[in-house]
mmCIF file of the C-alpha atoms, coordinates in Angstrom:
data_MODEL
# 
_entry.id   MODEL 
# 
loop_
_atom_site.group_PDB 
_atom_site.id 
_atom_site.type_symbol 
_atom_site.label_atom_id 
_atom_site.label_alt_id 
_atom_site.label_comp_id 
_atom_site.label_asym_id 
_atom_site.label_entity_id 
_atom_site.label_seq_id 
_atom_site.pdbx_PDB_ins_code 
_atom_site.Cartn_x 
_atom_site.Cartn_y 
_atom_site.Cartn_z 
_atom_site.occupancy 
_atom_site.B_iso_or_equiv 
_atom_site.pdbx_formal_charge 
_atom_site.auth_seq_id 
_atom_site.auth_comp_id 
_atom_site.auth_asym_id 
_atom_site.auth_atom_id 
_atom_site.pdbx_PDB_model_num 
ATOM 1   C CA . UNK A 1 1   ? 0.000   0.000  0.000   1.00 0.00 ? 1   UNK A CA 1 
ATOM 2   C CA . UNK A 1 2   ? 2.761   2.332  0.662   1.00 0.00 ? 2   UNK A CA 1 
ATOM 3   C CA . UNK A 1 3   ? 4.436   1.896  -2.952  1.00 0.00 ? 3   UNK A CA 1 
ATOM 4   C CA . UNK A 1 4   ? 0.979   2.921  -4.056  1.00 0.00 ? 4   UNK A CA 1 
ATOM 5   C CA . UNK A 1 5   ? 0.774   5.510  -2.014  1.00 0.00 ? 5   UNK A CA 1 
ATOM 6   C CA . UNK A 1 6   ? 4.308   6.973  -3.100  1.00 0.00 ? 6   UNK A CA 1 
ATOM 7   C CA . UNK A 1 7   ? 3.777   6.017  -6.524  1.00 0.00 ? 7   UNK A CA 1 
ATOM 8   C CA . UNK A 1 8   ? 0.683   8.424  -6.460  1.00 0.00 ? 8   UNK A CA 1 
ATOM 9   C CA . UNK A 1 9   ? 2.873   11.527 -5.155  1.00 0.00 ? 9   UNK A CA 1 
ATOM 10  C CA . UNK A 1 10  ? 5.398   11.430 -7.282  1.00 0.00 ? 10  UNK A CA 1 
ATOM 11  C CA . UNK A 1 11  ? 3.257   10.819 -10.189 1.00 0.00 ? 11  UNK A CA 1 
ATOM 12  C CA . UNK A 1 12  ? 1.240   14.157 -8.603  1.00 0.00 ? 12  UNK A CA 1 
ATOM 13  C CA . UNK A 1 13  ? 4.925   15.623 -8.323  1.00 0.00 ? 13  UNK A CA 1 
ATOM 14  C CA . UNK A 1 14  ? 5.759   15.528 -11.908 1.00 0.00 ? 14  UNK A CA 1 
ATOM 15  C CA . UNK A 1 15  ? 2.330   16.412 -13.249 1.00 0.00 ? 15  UNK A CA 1 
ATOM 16  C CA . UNK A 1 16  ? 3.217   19.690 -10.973 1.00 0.00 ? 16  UNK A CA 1 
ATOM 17  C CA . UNK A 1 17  ? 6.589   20.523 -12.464 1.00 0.00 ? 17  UNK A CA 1 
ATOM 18  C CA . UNK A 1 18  ? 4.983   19.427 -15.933 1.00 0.00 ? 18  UNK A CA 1 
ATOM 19  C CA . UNK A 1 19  ? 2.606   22.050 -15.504 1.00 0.00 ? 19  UNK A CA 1 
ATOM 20  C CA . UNK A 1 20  ? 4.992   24.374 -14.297 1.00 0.00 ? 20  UNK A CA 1 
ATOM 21  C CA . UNK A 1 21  ? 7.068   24.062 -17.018 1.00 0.00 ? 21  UNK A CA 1 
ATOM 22  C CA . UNK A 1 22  ? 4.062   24.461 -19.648 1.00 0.00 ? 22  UNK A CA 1 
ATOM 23  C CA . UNK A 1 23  ? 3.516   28.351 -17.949 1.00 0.00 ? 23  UNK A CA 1 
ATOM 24  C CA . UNK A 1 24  ? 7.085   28.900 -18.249 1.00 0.00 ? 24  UNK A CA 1 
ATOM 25  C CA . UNK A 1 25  ? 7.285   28.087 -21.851 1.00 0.00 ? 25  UNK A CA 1 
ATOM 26  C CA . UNK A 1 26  ? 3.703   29.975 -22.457 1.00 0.00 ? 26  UNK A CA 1 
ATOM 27  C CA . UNK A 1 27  ? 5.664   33.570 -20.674 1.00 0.00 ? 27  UNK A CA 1 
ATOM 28  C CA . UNK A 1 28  ? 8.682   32.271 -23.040 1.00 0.00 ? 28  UNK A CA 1 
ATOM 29  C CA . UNK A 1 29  ? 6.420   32.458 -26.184 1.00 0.00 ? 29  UNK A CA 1 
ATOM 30  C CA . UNK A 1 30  ? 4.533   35.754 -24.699 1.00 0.00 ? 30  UNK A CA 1 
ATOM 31  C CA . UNK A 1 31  ? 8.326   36.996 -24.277 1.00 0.00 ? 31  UNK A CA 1 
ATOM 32  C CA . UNK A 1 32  ? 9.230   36.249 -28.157 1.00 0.00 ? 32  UNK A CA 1 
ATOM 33  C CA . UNK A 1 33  ? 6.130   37.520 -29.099 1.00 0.00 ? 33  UNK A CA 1 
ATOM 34  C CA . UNK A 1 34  ? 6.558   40.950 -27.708 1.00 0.00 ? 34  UNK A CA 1 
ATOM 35  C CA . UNK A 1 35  ? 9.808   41.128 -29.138 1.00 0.00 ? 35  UNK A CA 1 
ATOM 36  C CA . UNK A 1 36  ? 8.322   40.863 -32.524 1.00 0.00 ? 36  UNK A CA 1 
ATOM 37  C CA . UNK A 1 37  ? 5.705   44.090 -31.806 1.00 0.00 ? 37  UNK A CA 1 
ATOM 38  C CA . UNK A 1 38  ? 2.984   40.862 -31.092 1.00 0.00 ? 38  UNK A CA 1 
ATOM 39  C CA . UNK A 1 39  ? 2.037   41.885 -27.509 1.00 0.00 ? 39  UNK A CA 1 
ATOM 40  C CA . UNK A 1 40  ? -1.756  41.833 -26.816 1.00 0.00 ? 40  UNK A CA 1 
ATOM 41  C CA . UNK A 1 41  ? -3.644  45.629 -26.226 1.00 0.00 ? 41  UNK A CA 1 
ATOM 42  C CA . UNK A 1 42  ? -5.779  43.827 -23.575 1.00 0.00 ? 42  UNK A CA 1 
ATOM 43  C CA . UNK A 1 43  ? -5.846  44.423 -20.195 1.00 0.00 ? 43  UNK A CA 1 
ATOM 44  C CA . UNK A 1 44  ? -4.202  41.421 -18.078 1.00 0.00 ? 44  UNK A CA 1 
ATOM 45  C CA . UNK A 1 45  ? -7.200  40.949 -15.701 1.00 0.00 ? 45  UNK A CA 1 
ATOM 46  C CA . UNK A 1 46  ? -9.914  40.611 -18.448 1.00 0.00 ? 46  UNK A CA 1 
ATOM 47  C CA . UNK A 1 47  ? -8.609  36.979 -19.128 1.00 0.00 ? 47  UNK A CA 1 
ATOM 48  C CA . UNK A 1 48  ? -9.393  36.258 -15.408 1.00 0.00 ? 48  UNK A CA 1 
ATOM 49  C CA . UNK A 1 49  ? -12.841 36.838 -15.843 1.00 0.00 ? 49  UNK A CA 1 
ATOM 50  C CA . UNK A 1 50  ? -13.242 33.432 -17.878 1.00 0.00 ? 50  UNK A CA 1 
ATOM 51  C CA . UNK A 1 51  ? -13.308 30.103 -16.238 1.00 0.00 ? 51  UNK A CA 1 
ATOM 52  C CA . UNK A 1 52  ? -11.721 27.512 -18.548 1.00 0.00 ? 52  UNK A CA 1 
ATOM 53  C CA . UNK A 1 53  ? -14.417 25.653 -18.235 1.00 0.00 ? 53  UNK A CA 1 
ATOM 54  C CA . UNK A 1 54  ? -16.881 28.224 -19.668 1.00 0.00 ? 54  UNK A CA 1 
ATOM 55  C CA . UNK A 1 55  ? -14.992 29.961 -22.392 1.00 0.00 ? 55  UNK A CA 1 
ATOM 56  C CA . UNK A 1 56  ? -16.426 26.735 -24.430 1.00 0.00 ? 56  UNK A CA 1 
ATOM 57  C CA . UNK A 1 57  ? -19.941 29.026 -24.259 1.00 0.00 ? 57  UNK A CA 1 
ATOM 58  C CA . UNK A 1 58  ? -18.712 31.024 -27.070 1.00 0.00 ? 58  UNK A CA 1 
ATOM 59  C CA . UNK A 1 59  ? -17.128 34.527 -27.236 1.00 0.00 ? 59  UNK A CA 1 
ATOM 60  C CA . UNK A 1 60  ? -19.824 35.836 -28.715 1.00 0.00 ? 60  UNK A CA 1 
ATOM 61  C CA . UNK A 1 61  ? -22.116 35.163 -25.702 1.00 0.00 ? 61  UNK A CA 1 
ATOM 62  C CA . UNK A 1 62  ? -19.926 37.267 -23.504 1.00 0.00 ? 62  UNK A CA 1 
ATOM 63  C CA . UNK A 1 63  ? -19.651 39.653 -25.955 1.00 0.00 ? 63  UNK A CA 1 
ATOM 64  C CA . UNK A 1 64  ? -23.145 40.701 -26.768 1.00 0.00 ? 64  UNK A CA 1 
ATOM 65  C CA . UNK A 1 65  ? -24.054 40.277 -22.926 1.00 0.00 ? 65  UNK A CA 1 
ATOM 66  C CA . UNK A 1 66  ? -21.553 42.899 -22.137 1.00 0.00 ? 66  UNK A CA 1 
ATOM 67  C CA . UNK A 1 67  ? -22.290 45.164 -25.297 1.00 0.00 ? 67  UNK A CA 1 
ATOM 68  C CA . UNK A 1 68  ? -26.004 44.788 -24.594 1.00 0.00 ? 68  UNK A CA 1 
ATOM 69  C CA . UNK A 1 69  ? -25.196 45.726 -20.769 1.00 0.00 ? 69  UNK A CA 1 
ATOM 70  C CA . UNK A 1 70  ? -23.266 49.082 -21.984 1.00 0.00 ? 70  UNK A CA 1 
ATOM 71  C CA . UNK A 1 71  ? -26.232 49.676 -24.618 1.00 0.00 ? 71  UNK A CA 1 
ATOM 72  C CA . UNK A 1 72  ? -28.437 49.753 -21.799 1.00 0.00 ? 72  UNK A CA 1 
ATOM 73  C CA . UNK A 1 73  ? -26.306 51.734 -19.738 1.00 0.00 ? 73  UNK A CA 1 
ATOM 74  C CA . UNK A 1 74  ? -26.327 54.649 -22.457 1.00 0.00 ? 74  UNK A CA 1 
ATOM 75  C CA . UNK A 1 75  ? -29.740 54.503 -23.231 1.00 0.00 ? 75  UNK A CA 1 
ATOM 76  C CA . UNK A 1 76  ? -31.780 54.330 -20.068 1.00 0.00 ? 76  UNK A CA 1 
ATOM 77  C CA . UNK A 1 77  ? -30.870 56.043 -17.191 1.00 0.00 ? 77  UNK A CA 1 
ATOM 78  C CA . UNK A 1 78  ? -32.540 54.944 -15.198 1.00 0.00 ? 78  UNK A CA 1 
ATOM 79  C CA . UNK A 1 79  ? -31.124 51.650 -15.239 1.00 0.00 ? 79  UNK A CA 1 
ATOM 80  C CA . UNK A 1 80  ? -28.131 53.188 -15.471 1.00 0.00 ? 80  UNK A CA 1 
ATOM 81  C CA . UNK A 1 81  ? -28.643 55.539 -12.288 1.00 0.00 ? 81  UNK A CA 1 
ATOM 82  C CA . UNK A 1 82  ? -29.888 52.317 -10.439 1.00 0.00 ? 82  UNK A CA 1 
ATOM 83  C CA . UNK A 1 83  ? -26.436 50.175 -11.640 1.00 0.00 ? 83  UNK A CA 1 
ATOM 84  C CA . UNK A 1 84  ? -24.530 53.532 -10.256 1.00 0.00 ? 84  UNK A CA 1 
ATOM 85  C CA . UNK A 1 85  ? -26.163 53.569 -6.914  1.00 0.00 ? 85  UNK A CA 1 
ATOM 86  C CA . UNK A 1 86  ? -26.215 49.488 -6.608  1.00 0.00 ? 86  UNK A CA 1 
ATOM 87  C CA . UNK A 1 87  ? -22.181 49.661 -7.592  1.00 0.00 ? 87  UNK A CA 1 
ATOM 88  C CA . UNK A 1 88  ? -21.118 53.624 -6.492  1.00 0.00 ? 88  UNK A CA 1 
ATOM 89  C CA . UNK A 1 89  ? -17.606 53.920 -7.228  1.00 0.00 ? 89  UNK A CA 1 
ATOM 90  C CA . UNK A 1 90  ? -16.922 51.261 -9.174  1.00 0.00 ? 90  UNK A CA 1 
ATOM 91  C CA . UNK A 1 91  ? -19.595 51.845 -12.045 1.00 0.00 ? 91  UNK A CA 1 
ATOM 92  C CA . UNK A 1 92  ? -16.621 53.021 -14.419 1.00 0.00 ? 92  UNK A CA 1 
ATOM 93  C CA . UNK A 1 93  ? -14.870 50.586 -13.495 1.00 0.00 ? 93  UNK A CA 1 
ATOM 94  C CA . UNK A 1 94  ? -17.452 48.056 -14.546 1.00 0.00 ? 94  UNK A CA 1 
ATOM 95  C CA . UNK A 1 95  ? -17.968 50.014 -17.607 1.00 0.00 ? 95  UNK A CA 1 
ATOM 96  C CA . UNK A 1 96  ? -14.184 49.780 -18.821 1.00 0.00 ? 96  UNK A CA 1 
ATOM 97  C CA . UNK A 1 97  ? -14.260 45.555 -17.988 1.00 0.00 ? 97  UNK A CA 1 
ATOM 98  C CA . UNK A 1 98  ? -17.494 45.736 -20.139 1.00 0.00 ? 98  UNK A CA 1 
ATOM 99  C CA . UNK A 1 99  ? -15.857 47.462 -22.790 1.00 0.00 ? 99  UNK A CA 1 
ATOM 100 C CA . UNK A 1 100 ? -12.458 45.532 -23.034 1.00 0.00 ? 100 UNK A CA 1 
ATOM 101 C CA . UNK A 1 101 ? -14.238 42.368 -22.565 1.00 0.00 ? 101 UNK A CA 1 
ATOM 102 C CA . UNK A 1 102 ? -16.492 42.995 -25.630 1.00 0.00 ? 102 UNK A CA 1 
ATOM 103 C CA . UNK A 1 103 ? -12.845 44.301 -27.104 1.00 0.00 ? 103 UNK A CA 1 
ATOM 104 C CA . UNK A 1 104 ? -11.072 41.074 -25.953 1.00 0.00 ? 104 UNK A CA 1 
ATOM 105 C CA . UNK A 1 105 ? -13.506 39.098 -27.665 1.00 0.00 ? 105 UNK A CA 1 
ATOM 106 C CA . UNK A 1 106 ? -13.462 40.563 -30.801 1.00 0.00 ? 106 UNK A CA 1 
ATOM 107 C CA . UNK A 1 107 ? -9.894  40.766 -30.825 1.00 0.00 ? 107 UNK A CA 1 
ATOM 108 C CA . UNK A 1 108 ? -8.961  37.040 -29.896 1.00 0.00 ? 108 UNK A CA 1 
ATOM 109 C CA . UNK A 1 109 ? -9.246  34.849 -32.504 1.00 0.00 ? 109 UNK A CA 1 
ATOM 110 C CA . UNK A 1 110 ? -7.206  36.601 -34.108 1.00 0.00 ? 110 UNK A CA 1 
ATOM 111 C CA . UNK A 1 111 ? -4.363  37.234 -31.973 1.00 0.00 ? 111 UNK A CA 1 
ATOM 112 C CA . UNK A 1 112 ? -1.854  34.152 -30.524 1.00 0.00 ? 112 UNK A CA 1 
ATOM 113 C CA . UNK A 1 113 ? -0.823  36.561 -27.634 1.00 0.00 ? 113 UNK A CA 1 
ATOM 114 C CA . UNK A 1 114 ? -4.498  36.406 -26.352 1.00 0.00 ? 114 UNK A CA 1 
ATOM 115 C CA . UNK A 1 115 ? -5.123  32.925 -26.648 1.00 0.00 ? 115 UNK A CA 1 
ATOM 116 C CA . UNK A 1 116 ? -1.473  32.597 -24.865 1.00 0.00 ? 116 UNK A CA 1 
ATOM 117 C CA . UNK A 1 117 ? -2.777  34.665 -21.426 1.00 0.00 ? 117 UNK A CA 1 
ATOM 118 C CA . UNK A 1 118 ? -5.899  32.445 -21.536 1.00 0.00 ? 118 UNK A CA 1 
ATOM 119 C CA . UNK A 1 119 ? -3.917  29.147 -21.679 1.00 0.00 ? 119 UNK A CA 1 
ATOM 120 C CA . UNK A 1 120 ? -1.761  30.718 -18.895 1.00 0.00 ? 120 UNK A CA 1 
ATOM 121 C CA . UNK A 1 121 ? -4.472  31.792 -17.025 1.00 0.00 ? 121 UNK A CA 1 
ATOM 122 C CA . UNK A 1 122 ? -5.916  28.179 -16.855 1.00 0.00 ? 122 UNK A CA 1 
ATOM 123 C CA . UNK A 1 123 ? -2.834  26.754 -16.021 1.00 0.00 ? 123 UNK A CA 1 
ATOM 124 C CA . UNK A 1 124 ? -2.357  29.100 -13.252 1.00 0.00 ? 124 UNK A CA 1 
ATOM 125 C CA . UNK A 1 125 ? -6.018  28.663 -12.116 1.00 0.00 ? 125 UNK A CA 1 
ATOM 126 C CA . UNK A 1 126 ? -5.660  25.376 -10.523 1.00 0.00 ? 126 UNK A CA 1 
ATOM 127 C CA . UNK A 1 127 ? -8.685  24.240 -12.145 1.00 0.00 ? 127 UNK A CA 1 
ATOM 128 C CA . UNK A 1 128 ? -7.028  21.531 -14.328 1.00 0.00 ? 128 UNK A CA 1 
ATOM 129 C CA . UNK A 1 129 ? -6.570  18.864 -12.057 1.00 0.00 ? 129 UNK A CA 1 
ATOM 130 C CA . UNK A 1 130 ? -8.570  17.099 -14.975 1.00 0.00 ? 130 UNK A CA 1 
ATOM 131 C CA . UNK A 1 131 ? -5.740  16.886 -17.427 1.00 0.00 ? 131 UNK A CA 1 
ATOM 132 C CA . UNK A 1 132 ? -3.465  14.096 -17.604 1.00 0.00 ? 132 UNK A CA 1 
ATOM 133 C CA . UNK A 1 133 ? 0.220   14.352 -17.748 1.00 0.00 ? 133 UNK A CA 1 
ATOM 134 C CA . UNK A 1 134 ? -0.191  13.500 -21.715 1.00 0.00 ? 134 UNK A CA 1 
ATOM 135 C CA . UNK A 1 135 ? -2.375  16.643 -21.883 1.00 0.00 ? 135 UNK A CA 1 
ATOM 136 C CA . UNK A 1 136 ? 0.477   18.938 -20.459 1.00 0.00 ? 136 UNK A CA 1 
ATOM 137 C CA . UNK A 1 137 ? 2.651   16.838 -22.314 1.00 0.00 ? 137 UNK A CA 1 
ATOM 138 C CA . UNK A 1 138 ? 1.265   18.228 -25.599 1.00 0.00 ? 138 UNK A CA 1 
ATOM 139 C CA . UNK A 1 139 ? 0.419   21.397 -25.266 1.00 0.00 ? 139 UNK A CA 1 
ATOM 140 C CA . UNK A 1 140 ? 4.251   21.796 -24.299 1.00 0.00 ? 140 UNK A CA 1 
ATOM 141 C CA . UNK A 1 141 ? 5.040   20.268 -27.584 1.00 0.00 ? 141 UNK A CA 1 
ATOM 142 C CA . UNK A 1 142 ? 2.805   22.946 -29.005 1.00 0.00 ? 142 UNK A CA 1 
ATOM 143 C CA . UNK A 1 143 ? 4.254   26.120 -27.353 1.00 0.00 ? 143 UNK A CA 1 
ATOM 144 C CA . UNK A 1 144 ? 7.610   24.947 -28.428 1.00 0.00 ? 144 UNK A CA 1 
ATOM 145 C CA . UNK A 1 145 ? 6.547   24.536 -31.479 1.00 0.00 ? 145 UNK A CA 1 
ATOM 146 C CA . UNK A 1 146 ? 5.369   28.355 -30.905 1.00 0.00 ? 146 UNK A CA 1 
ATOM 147 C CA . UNK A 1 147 ? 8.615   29.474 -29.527 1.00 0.00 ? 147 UNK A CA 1 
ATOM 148 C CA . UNK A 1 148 ? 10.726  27.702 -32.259 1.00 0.00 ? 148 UNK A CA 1 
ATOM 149 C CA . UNK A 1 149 ? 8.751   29.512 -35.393 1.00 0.00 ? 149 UNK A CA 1 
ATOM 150 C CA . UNK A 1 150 ? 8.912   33.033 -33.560 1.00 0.00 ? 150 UNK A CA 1 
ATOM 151 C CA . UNK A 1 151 ? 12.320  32.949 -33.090 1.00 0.00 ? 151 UNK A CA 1 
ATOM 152 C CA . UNK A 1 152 ? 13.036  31.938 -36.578 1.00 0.00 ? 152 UNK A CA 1 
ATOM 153 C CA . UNK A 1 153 ? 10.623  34.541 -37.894 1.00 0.00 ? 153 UNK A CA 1 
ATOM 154 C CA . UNK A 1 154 ? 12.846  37.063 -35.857 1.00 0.00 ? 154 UNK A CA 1 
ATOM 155 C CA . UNK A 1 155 ? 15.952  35.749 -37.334 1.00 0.00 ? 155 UNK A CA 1 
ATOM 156 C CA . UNK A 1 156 ? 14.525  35.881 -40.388 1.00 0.00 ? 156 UNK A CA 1 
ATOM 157 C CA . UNK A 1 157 ? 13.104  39.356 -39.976 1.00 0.00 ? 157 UNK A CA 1 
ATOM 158 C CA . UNK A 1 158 ? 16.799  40.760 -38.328 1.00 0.00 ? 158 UNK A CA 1 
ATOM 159 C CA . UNK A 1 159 ? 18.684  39.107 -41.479 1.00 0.00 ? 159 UNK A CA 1 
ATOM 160 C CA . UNK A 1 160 ? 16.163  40.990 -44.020 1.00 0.00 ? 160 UNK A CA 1 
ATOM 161 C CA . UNK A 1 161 ? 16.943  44.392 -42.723 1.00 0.00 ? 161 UNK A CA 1 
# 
């Protein structure tokens, strides 16, 4: 039973450092990508607001929720004075995470740096207790793949001018 047991821990251990490695190489590839003029114009904490989980919704279900919230916010004020009294100082606030979100979600397909700080974000979480060591596994495989091709396109780019 204690083999088992140990077994189990270290098996936990190197699904850890696995996983630990995977949000290194996703800040390496954020790294290369800002070298290259790639960096995102979103704000960090917007990626918090999605759960892994969730993101599968759609974008475009957070997206016209928060553009439909703003709409209503500009065009009836008196839901808008009620939001402001229910939230007081932090109705702007609200309004600007509205806005990038709706920003953010027209901006991410598009954009590897994006899809980058959501994969990081959900690695960070701690909500992925679900994936296997395979799972970690690959996705390294991809980022490295990632890191490889910017870093030649920056060669490339450097030897061209």
């Amino acid at each position: 039973m204690s083999k088992t047991k140990n077994k189990h821990s270290i098996d936990k251990e190197e699904w850890r450092k696995a996983k630990n490695e995977l949000v290194q190489l996703i800040d390496e590839f954020l790294s290369a990508s800002r070298e290259i003029g790639g960096e995102p114009d979103v704000d960090y904490w917007v990626y918090y607001f999605f759960e892994p989980y969730y993101l599968n919704a759609g974008l475009s279900v957070y997206s016209n929720a928060a553009a439909t919230a703003l709409c209503m916010f500009a065009t009836h004020e008196k839901i808008r004075h009620h939001f402001e009294q229910i939230s007081e100082d932090n109705f702007e606030f609200l309004c600007l995470f509205l806005k990038k979100l709706v920003e953010f979600c027209d901006y991410i397909r598009s954009n590897e740096c994006n899809v980058a700080l959501l994969d990081k974000c959900k690695w960070e979480a701690g909500h992925n207790s679900h994936h296997s060591l395979k799972d970690i596994e690959k996705e390294k495989t991809r980022y490295l793949y990632k890191i490889k091709h910017l870093k030649e396109h920056t060669q490339i780019s450097k030897s061209t001018m």
